[in-house]
């Protein structure tokens, strides 16, 4: 079965196409990205403008056409924190659906953490024991821990790299006092969540996903992409501190020249590194393994479970019905299903 996952994120709109069936390793066939930086377009106004929505519609429609051309049996399409927090989310989603036929489900932060945790669990297997997952996105930080395929605790905090670059580090290069203040502020923001995670006990394995963590690992001498997805890559607290001592003195233009740092994300590298450092400090972690699978792979895996009749693998609320490319769900249905504005937070149901 050829599946597509369309991820409308804070930084990019990303279409991943993979060949997969239940019980098999999903094989990525192609990946297409468009950098829209939606979270920055929303900005202080809290809304996407008509022109920005126009561009989003064009990008989603192009992804729909690509998925159809590549022979996807279906496409699961979702949006994360940028759309989740936009004041006019319902209007934007209705337009996307009406003009492209694609219904975007808005994932909660907790569901992001749960899907990503599933991907990491499947990658490392049961031998990993109690697994701790960290994922830094453009708008939020996701955390999850547990022994099973569903985490015992899952949390989402508004500590994304892009968000903090805009709100906490206005200078380029960042002012040293701003860096110091952000470190202190992050410690405060993470304290309560870290205390809840500590109650679950120490993880047997701590892993991280996302472009931010992959880039930080690469800059601290982890294996390059050419080594393949199965090469072990780690990020240590010592390596991260040494890296921060350098990159906090560099401009975005200079950062964009570093190996693995794109010009579209260079401006948020320092803030992402500070979030990683603070989270590792809050959870007393000395090392993280970098997992090559993340949210999109988790969505594919759960979609396969769901398609094969696994009663225990139902999609989370908001993703109970996979979205067919060119689907015909009404704008009103999409509006009712996804138009509500979800807040960041953590749930501690045990």
mmCIF file of C-alpha atoms in Angstrom:
data_model
loop_
_atom_site.group_PDB
_atom_site.id
_atom_site.type_symbol
_atom_site.label_atom_id
_atom_site.label_comp_id
_atom_site.label_asym_id
_atom_site.label_seq_id
_atom_site.Cartn_x
_atom_site.Cartn_y
_atom_site.Cartn_z
ATOM 1 C CA UNK A 1 0.000 0.000 0.000
ATOM 2 C CA UNK A 2 1.337 3.417 -0.899
ATOM 3 C CA UNK A 3 0.470 6.037 1.717
ATOM 4 C CA UNK A 4 0.992 9.741 1.897
ATOM 5 C CA UNK A 5 1.273 11.906 4.993
ATOM 6 C CA UNK A 6 0.818 15.641 4.579
ATOM 7 C CA UNK A 7 2.153 17.559 7.578
ATOM 8 C CA UNK A 8 1.322 21.260 7.760
ATOM 9 C CA UNK A 9 3.778 22.366 10.410
ATOM 10 C CA UNK A 10 5.060 25.589 11.893
ATOM 11 C CA UNK A 11 7.975 25.783 9.459
ATOM 12 C CA UNK A 12 7.185 23.583 6.485
ATOM 13 C CA UNK A 13 4.441 21.814 4.590
ATOM 14 C CA UNK A 14 5.865 18.320 4.169
ATOM 15 C CA UNK A 15 4.506 15.467 2.045
ATOM 16 C CA UNK A 16 6.004 12.063 2.852
ATOM 17 C CA UNK A 17 5.115 9.144 0.556
ATOM 18 C CA UNK A 18 5.907 5.629 1.739
ATOM 19 C CA UNK A 19 5.203 2.061 0.691
ATOM 20 C CA UNK A 20 4.058 0.090 3.710
ATOM 21 C CA UNK A 21 1.853 -2.665 4.994
ATOM 22 C CA UNK A 22 1.145 -3.940 8.450
ATOM 23 C CA UNK A 23 4.069 -5.748 10.024
ATOM 24 C CA UNK A 24 6.585 -4.357 7.528
ATOM 25 C CA UNK A 25 9.116 -1.546 7.681
ATOM 26 C CA UNK A 26 7.643 1.511 5.918
ATOM 27 C CA UNK A 27 9.857 2.372 2.952
ATOM 28 C CA UNK A 28 10.003 6.105 2.159
ATOM 29 C CA UNK A 29 9.641 6.697 -1.556
ATOM 30 C CA UNK A 30 9.784 10.462 -1.786
ATOM 31 C CA UNK A 31 9.544 13.575 0.319
ATOM 32 C CA UNK A 32 8.532 17.081 -0.728
ATOM 33 C CA UNK A 33 8.883 20.165 1.450
ATOM 34 C CA UNK A 34 7.808 23.760 1.105
ATOM 35 C CA UNK A 35 9.018 26.270 3.686
ATOM 36 C CA UNK A 36 6.030 28.493 4.534
ATOM 37 C CA UNK A 37 6.997 29.384 8.132
ATOM 38 C CA UNK A 38 3.347 29.677 9.069
ATOM 39 C CA UNK A 39 4.022 30.443 12.730
ATOM 40 C CA UNK A 40 5.933 33.568 11.716
ATOM 41 C CA UNK A 41 3.207 34.643 9.314
ATOM 42 C CA UNK A 42 0.635 34.400 12.101
ATOM 43 C CA UNK A 43 2.826 36.424 14.428
ATOM 44 C CA UNK A 44 1.397 38.929 16.887
ATOM 45 C CA UNK A 45 -1.824 39.314 14.907
ATOM 46 C CA UNK A 46 -2.801 35.761 15.761
ATOM 47 C CA UNK A 47 -4.229 35.190 12.287
ATOM 48 C CA UNK A 48 -3.211 34.056 8.838
ATOM 49 C CA UNK A 49 -3.851 36.771 6.289
ATOM 50 C CA UNK A 50 -5.820 36.102 3.102
ATOM 51 C CA UNK A 51 -2.630 36.174 1.037
ATOM 52 C CA UNK A 52 -0.905 33.724 3.401
ATOM 53 C CA UNK A 53 -3.924 31.437 3.254
ATOM 54 C CA UNK A 54 -3.810 31.668 -0.526
ATOM 55 C CA UNK A 55 -0.235 30.380 -0.445
ATOM 56 C CA UNK A 56 -1.143 27.596 1.961
ATOM 57 C CA UNK A 57 -4.002 26.539 -0.321
ATOM 58 C CA UNK A 58 -1.670 26.463 -3.340
ATOM 59 C CA UNK A 59 0.906 24.428 -1.426
ATOM 60 C CA UNK A 60 -1.616 21.878 -0.146
ATOM 61 C CA UNK A 61 -3.122 21.550 -3.622
ATOM 62 C CA UNK A 62 0.316 20.942 -5.131
ATOM 63 C CA UNK A 63 0.954 18.251 -2.512
ATOM 64 C CA UNK A 64 -2.419 16.672 -3.308
ATOM 65 C CA UNK A 65 -1.514 16.545 -6.997
ATOM 66 C CA UNK A 66 1.885 15.022 -6.178
ATOM 67 C CA UNK A 67 0.304 12.343 -4.004
ATOM 68 C CA UNK A 68 -2.172 11.464 -6.760
ATOM 69 C CA UNK A 69 0.573 11.357 -9.388
ATOM 70 C CA UNK A 70 2.670 9.083 -7.172
ATOM 71 C CA UNK A 71 -0.213 6.655 -6.730
ATOM 72 C CA UNK A 72 -1.030 7.079 -3.037
ATOM 73 C CA UNK A 73 -3.939 4.904 -1.944
ATOM 74 C CA UNK A 74 -4.806 7.569 0.595
ATOM 75 C CA UNK A 75 -3.289 10.586 2.267
ATOM 76 C CA UNK A 76 -3.561 11.441 5.944
ATOM 77 C CA UNK A 77 -3.340 15.210 6.247
ATOM 78 C CA UNK A 78 -2.871 17.102 9.473
ATOM 79 C CA UNK A 79 -1.747 20.415 10.920
ATOM 80 C CA UNK A 80 0.149 21.116 14.120
ATOM 81 C CA UNK A 81 0.818 24.078 16.401
ATOM 82 C CA UNK A 82 0.764 27.000 13.935
ATOM 83 C CA UNK A 83 -2.740 26.277 12.646
ATOM 84 C CA UNK A 84 -3.792 25.007 16.076
ATOM 85 C CA UNK A 85 -3.187 28.420 17.593
ATOM 86 C CA UNK A 86 -4.409 30.680 14.796
ATOM 87 C CA UNK A 87 -7.486 32.688 15.762
ATOM 88 C CA UNK A 88 -8.943 32.104 12.297
ATOM 89 C CA UNK A 89 -8.084 28.387 12.145
ATOM 90 C CA UNK A 90 -11.644 27.351 11.259
ATOM 91 C CA UNK A 91 -11.768 29.805 8.356
ATOM 92 C CA UNK A 92 -8.365 28.695 7.029
ATOM 93 C CA UNK A 93 -9.231 25.000 7.283
ATOM 94 C CA UNK A 94 -12.557 25.538 5.539
ATOM 95 C CA UNK A 95 -10.846 27.322 2.657
ATOM 96 C CA UNK A 96 -8.212 24.608 2.290
ATOM 97 C CA UNK A 97 -10.915 21.946 2.183
ATOM 98 C CA UNK A 98 -13.214 23.828 -0.172
ATOM 99 C CA UNK A 99 -10.471 24.697 -2.666
ATOM 100 C CA UNK A 100 -8.340 21.522 -2.572
ATOM 101 C CA UNK A 101 -10.614 18.748 -1.323
ATOM 102 C CA UNK A 102 -8.103 18.032 1.455
ATOM 103 C CA UNK A 103 -9.411 18.052 5.023
ATOM 104 C CA UNK A 104 -6.683 18.923 7.512
ATOM 105 C CA UNK A 105 -7.061 17.409 10.960
ATOM 106 C CA UNK A 106 -5.583 19.568 13.713
ATOM 107 C CA UNK A 107 -3.548 17.446 16.100
ATOM 108 C CA UNK A 108 -3.383 18.375 19.735
ATOM 109 C CA UNK A 109 0.094 18.680 21.205
ATOM 110 C CA UNK A 110 -0.486 15.569 23.277
ATOM 111 C CA UNK A 111 -1.457 13.581 20.192
ATOM 112 C CA UNK A 112 1.719 14.791 18.468
ATOM 113 C CA UNK A 113 3.665 13.363 21.391
ATOM 114 C CA UNK A 114 1.745 10.070 21.268
ATOM 115 C CA UNK A 115 2.207 9.515 17.528
ATOM 116 C CA UNK A 116 5.912 10.346 17.762
ATOM 117 C CA UNK A 117 6.318 8.069 20.774
ATOM 118 C CA UNK A 118 4.762 5.217 18.788
ATOM 119 C CA UNK A 119 7.281 5.765 15.986
ATOM 120 C CA UNK A 120 10.189 5.687 18.426
ATOM 121 C CA UNK A 121 8.843 2.588 20.182
ATOM 122 C CA UNK A 122 8.509 0.710 16.901
ATOM 123 C CA UNK A 123 11.999 1.801 15.835
ATOM 124 C CA UNK A 124 13.766 0.706 19.026
ATOM 125 C CA UNK A 125 11.461 -2.160 19.988
ATOM 126 C CA UNK A 126 10.559 -3.593 23.375
ATOM 127 C CA UNK A 127 14.198 -4.115 24.312
ATOM 128 C CA UNK A 128 14.472 -0.352 24.858
ATOM 129 C CA UNK A 129 12.461 -0.781 28.074
ATOM 130 C CA UNK A 130 11.000 2.383 29.516
ATOM 131 C CA UNK A 131 11.338 4.904 26.708
ATOM 132 C CA UNK A 132 11.563 8.682 27.050
ATOM 133 C CA UNK A 133 10.878 10.768 23.954
ATOM 134 C CA UNK A 134 11.673 14.430 23.256
ATOM 135 C CA UNK A 135 10.716 16.355 20.109
ATOM 136 C CA UNK A 136 11.346 20.056 19.500
ATOM 137 C CA UNK A 137 9.232 21.594 16.763
ATOM 138 C CA UNK A 138 8.844 25.133 15.558
ATOM 139 C CA UNK A 139 6.016 25.918 17.946
ATOM 140 C CA UNK A 140 6.119 23.333 20.714
ATOM 141 C CA UNK A 141 8.124 20.795 22.678
ATOM 142 C CA UNK A 142 6.637 17.319 22.944
ATOM 143 C CA UNK A 143 7.602 14.848 25.670
ATOM 144 C CA UNK A 144 6.406 11.317 26.407
ATOM 145 C CA UNK A 145 7.468 8.359 28.534
ATOM 146 C CA UNK A 146 6.291 4.795 28.991
ATOM 147 C CA UNK A 147 6.823 1.054 28.626
ATOM 148 C CA UNK A 148 4.158 0.364 26.005
ATOM 149 C CA UNK A 149 3.240 1.696 22.578
ATOM 150 C CA UNK A 150 1.054 4.303 24.224
ATOM 151 C CA UNK A 151 3.027 6.466 26.658
ATOM 152 C CA UNK A 152 2.179 6.592 30.312
ATOM 153 C CA UNK A 153 2.624 10.385 30.238
ATOM 154 C CA UNK A 154 2.527 12.735 27.261
ATOM 155 C CA UNK A 155 2.993 16.484 27.359
ATOM 156 C CA UNK A 156 3.193 19.415 24.977
ATOM 157 C CA UNK A 157 4.668 22.758 26.009
ATOM 158 C CA UNK A 158 4.823 26.002 23.973
ATOM 159 C CA UNK A 159 8.627 25.889 23.844
ATOM 160 C CA UNK A 160 9.235 25.486 20.125
ATOM 161 C CA UNK A 161 12.454 26.724 18.550
ATOM 162 C CA UNK A 162 10.772 29.175 16.184
ATOM 163 C CA UNK A 163 8.439 30.551 18.813
ATOM 164 C CA UNK A 164 11.281 31.308 21.235
ATOM 165 C CA UNK A 165 13.551 32.717 18.546
ATOM 166 C CA UNK A 166 10.887 35.318 17.790
ATOM 167 C CA UNK A 167 9.841 36.104 21.350
ATOM 168 C CA UNK A 168 13.016 35.669 23.408
ATOM 169 C CA UNK A 169 16.023 36.228 21.155
ATOM 170 C CA UNK A 170 15.281 39.320 19.047
ATOM 171 C CA UNK A 171 18.923 40.188 18.311
ATOM 172 C CA UNK A 172 21.099 38.549 15.653
ATOM 173 C CA UNK A 173 23.526 37.338 16.964
ATOM 174 C CA UNK A 174 21.596 36.969 20.232
ATOM 175 C CA UNK A 175 22.429 39.289 23.086
ATOM 176 C CA UNK A 176 24.250 37.414 25.856
ATOM 177 C CA UNK A 177 21.880 38.733 28.500
ATOM 178 C CA UNK A 178 18.930 37.420 26.443
ATOM 179 C CA UNK A 179 20.553 33.999 26.255
ATOM 180 C CA UNK A 180 21.084 33.954 30.001
ATOM 181 C CA UNK A 181 17.521 35.107 30.647
ATOM 182 C CA UNK A 182 16.112 32.454 28.303
ATOM 183 C CA UNK A 183 18.061 29.714 30.100
ATOM 184 C CA UNK A 184 16.597 30.807 33.432
ATOM 185 C CA UNK A 185 13.091 31.129 32.009
ATOM 186 C CA UNK A 186 13.248 27.652 30.434
ATOM 187 C CA UNK A 187 14.253 26.132 33.760
ATOM 188 C CA UNK A 188 11.142 27.654 35.316
ATOM 189 C CA UNK A 189 8.865 26.541 32.495
ATOM 190 C CA UNK A 190 10.082 22.933 32.584
ATOM 191 C CA UNK A 191 10.169 22.409 36.352
ATOM 192 C CA UNK A 192 6.586 21.222 36.850
ATOM 193 C CA UNK A 193 6.556 18.913 33.824
ATOM 194 C CA UNK A 194 9.920 17.448 34.781
ATOM 195 C CA UNK A 195 8.585 16.683 38.266
ATOM 196 C CA UNK A 196 5.696 14.694 36.771
ATOM 197 C CA UNK A 197 8.054 12.751 34.525
ATOM 198 C CA UNK A 198 10.365 12.020 37.432
ATOM 199 C CA UNK A 199 7.479 10.316 39.246
ATOM 200 C CA UNK A 200 7.311 7.723 36.467
ATOM 201 C CA UNK A 201 10.932 6.777 37.113
ATOM 202 C CA UNK A 202 14.160 6.874 35.170
ATOM 203 C CA UNK A 203 13.936 5.835 31.518
ATOM 204 C CA UNK A 204 15.949 2.901 30.246
ATOM 205 C CA UNK A 205 16.516 4.789 27.021
ATOM 206 C CA UNK A 206 16.098 8.479 26.192
ATOM 207 C CA UNK A 207 15.579 9.404 22.548
ATOM 208 C CA UNK A 208 14.961 12.540 20.543
ATOM 209 C CA UNK A 209 13.432 13.211 17.145
ATOM 210 C CA UNK A 210 12.954 16.239 14.896
ATOM 211 C CA UNK A 211 15.094 18.363 12.624
ATOM 212 C CA UNK A 212 16.347 20.423 15.566
ATOM 213 C CA UNK A 213 17.787 17.441 17.436
ATOM 214 C CA UNK A 214 19.202 15.878 14.261
ATOM 215 C CA UNK A 215 20.968 19.108 13.401
ATOM 216 C CA UNK A 216 22.388 19.516 16.908
ATOM 217 C CA UNK A 217 23.673 15.942 16.846
ATOM 218 C CA UNK A 218 25.276 16.481 13.447
ATOM 219 C CA UNK A 219 26.996 19.654 14.664
ATOM 220 C CA UNK A 220 28.437 17.687 17.588
ATOM 221 C CA UNK A 221 29.981 15.087 15.229
ATOM 222 C CA UNK A 222 27.194 12.544 14.859
ATOM 223 C CA UNK A 223 27.284 10.452 11.684
ATOM 224 C CA UNK A 224 26.266 12.304 8.488
ATOM 225 C CA UNK A 225 23.068 11.420 6.578
ATOM 226 C CA UNK A 226 25.185 9.503 4.059
ATOM 227 C CA UNK A 227 25.809 6.874 6.758
ATOM 228 C CA UNK A 228 22.170 5.805 6.530
ATOM 229 C CA UNK A 229 19.249 5.847 8.929
ATOM 230 C CA UNK A 230 20.506 2.886 10.975
ATOM 231 C CA UNK A 231 23.776 4.523 12.013
ATOM 232 C CA UNK A 232 23.684 5.301 15.723
ATOM 233 C CA UNK A 233 23.602 9.023 16.415
ATOM 234 C CA UNK A 234 23.696 10.628 19.838
ATOM 235 C CA UNK A 235 23.601 14.043 21.425
ATOM 236 C CA UNK A 236 25.417 14.477 24.742
ATOM 237 C CA UNK A 237 24.972 17.228 27.276
ATOM 238 C CA UNK A 238 28.713 17.975 27.119
ATOM 239 C CA UNK A 239 28.705 18.242 23.347
ATOM 240 C CA UNK A 240 25.631 20.451 23.423
ATOM 241 C CA UNK A 241 27.152 22.854 25.947
ATOM 242 C CA UNK A 242 30.295 23.139 23.842
ATOM 243 C CA UNK A 243 28.224 23.777 20.732
ATOM 244 C CA UNK A 244 26.188 26.472 22.460
ATOM 245 C CA UNK A 245 29.316 28.313 23.499
ATOM 246 C CA UNK A 246 30.044 28.767 19.786
ATOM 247 C CA UNK A 247 26.681 29.238 18.094
ATOM 248 C CA UNK A 248 25.408 31.840 20.576
ATOM 249 C CA UNK A 249 28.108 34.155 19.172
ATOM 250 C CA UNK A 250 27.204 33.607 15.531
ATOM 251 C CA UNK A 251 24.751 35.375 13.237
ATOM 252 C CA UNK A 252 22.021 33.500 11.397
ATOM 253 C CA UNK A 253 23.882 34.016 8.138
ATOM 254 C CA UNK A 254 26.983 32.371 9.594
ATOM 255 C CA UNK A 255 24.956 29.545 11.131
ATOM 256 C CA UNK A 256 23.433 28.810 7.728
ATOM 257 C CA UNK A 257 26.925 27.986 6.486
ATOM 258 C CA UNK A 258 27.301 25.121 8.972
ATOM 259 C CA UNK A 259 26.869 21.513 7.877
ATOM 260 C CA UNK A 260 23.237 20.485 7.988
ATOM 261 C CA UNK A 261 21.837 23.925 8.877
ATOM 262 C CA UNK A 262 19.358 25.310 6.340
ATOM 263 C CA UNK A 263 18.926 29.028 5.771
ATOM 264 C CA UNK A 264 15.218 28.643 6.598
ATOM 265 C CA UNK A 265 15.977 27.314 10.089
ATOM 266 C CA UNK A 266 19.289 28.985 10.946
ATOM 267 C CA UNK A 267 17.576 31.777 12.881
ATOM 268 C CA UNK A 268 16.062 29.278 15.344
ATOM 269 C CA UNK A 269 19.078 27.035 15.900
ATOM 270 C CA UNK A 270 20.202 28.792 19.096
ATOM 271 C CA UNK A 271 16.754 28.787 20.672
ATOM 272 C CA UNK A 272 16.278 25.128 19.760
ATOM 273 C CA UNK A 273 19.648 24.255 21.275
ATOM 274 C CA UNK A 274 18.741 26.097 24.475
ATOM 275 C CA UNK A 275 15.453 24.183 24.710
ATOM 276 C CA UNK A 276 17.332 20.910 24.212
ATOM 277 C CA UNK A 277 19.884 21.873 26.865
ATOM 278 C CA UNK A 278 17.233 22.929 29.383
ATOM 279 C CA UNK A 279 15.141 19.804 28.839
ATOM 280 C CA UNK A 280 18.124 17.501 29.269
ATOM 281 C CA UNK A 281 19.063 19.421 32.415
ATOM 282 C CA UNK A 282 15.530 19.293 33.819
ATOM 283 C CA UNK A 283 15.327 15.521 33.277
ATOM 284 C CA UNK A 284 18.950 14.837 34.330
ATOM 285 C CA UNK A 285 19.853 13.346 30.944
ATOM 286 C CA UNK A 286 23.462 13.036 29.848
ATOM 287 C CA UNK A 287 22.783 11.540 26.416
ATOM 288 C CA UNK A 288 20.025 11.211 23.847
ATOM 289 C CA UNK A 289 19.790 8.734 20.985
ATOM 290 C CA UNK A 290 18.551 10.347 17.781
ATOM 291 C CA UNK A 291 15.602 8.421 16.336
ATOM 292 C CA UNK A 292 15.164 8.676 12.547
ATOM 293 C CA UNK A 293 11.408 8.147 12.811
ATOM 294 C CA UNK A 294 9.129 10.856 14.139
ATOM 295 C CA UNK A 295 5.583 12.208 13.862
ATOM 296 C CA UNK A 296 4.920 11.400 10.208
ATOM 297 C CA UNK A 297 6.135 7.816 10.586
ATOM 298 C CA UNK A 298 3.988 7.463 13.689
ATOM 299 C CA UNK A 299 0.938 8.568 11.717
ATOM 300 C CA UNK A 300 1.725 6.012 8.993
ATOM 301 C CA UNK A 301 2.148 3.212 11.522
ATOM 302 C CA UNK A 302 -1.104 4.001 13.312
ATOM 303 C CA UNK A 303 -2.887 4.332 9.966
ATOM 304 C CA UNK A 304 -1.726 0.830 9.031
ATOM 305 C CA UNK A 305 -2.862 -0.568 12.376
ATOM 306 C CA UNK A 306 -6.224 1.099 11.927
ATOM 307 C CA UNK A 307 -6.635 -0.098 8.329
ATOM 308 C CA UNK A 308 -6.000 -3.686 9.358
ATOM 309 C CA UNK A 309 -8.727 -3.786 11.958
ATOM 310 C CA UNK A 310 -6.731 -3.459 15.146
ATOM 311 C CA UNK A 311 -9.370 -2.478 17.687
ATOM 312 C CA UNK A 312 -6.676 -1.226 20.046
ATOM 313 C CA UNK A 313 -5.104 1.029 17.446
ATOM 314 C CA UNK A 314 -7.854 3.543 16.856
ATOM 315 C CA UNK A 315 -6.706 6.912 15.636
ATOM 316 C CA UNK A 316 -6.729 9.615 18.329
ATOM 317 C CA UNK A 317 -9.581 12.115 18.462
ATOM 318 C CA UNK A 318 -9.444 14.351 15.406
ATOM 319 C CA UNK A 319 -7.870 11.662 13.223
ATOM 320 C CA UNK A 320 -10.492 8.955 13.365
ATOM 321 C CA UNK A 321 -11.085 9.106 9.604
ATOM 322 C CA UNK A 322 -8.104 8.973 7.253
ATOM 323 C CA UNK A 323 -8.274 11.705 4.654
ATOM 324 C CA UNK A 324 -8.472 10.545 1.067
ATOM 325 C CA UNK A 325 -6.732 12.765 -1.442
ATOM 326 C CA UNK A 326 -9.438 14.750 -3.156
ATOM 327 C CA UNK A 327 -11.949 13.685 -0.532
ATOM 328 C CA UNK A 328 -15.478 15.029 -0.420
ATOM 329 C CA UNK A 329 -16.080 15.829 3.214
ATOM 330 C CA UNK A 330 -18.039 19.024 3.559
ATOM 331 C CA UNK A 331 -16.516 22.248 4.739
ATOM 332 C CA UNK A 332 -18.991 22.264 7.617
ATOM 333 C CA UNK A 333 -17.816 18.845 8.766
ATOM 334 C CA UNK A 334 -14.194 19.904 8.608
ATOM 335 C CA UNK A 335 -15.038 23.082 10.460
ATOM 336 C CA UNK A 336 -16.802 21.281 13.297
ATOM 337 C CA UNK A 337 -14.108 18.649 13.532
ATOM 338 C CA UNK A 338 -11.050 20.891 13.545
ATOM 339 C CA UNK A 339 -12.101 24.481 14.000
ATOM 340 C CA UNK A 340 -11.633 24.651 17.736
ATOM 341 C CA UNK A 341 -8.515 26.282 19.042
ATOM 342 C CA UNK A 342 -6.570 23.840 21.227
ATOM 343 C CA UNK A 343 -4.285 25.038 23.977
ATOM 344 C CA UNK A 344 -0.875 23.706 24.900
ATOM 345 C CA UNK A 345 -0.689 21.693 28.045
ATOM 346 C CA UNK A 346 0.079 18.422 29.699
ATOM 347 C CA UNK A 347 -2.306 15.768 30.893
ATOM 348 C CA UNK A 348 -1.259 13.612 33.771
ATOM 349 C CA UNK A 349 -3.780 10.764 33.496
ATOM 350 C CA UNK A 350 -2.052 7.704 34.866
#
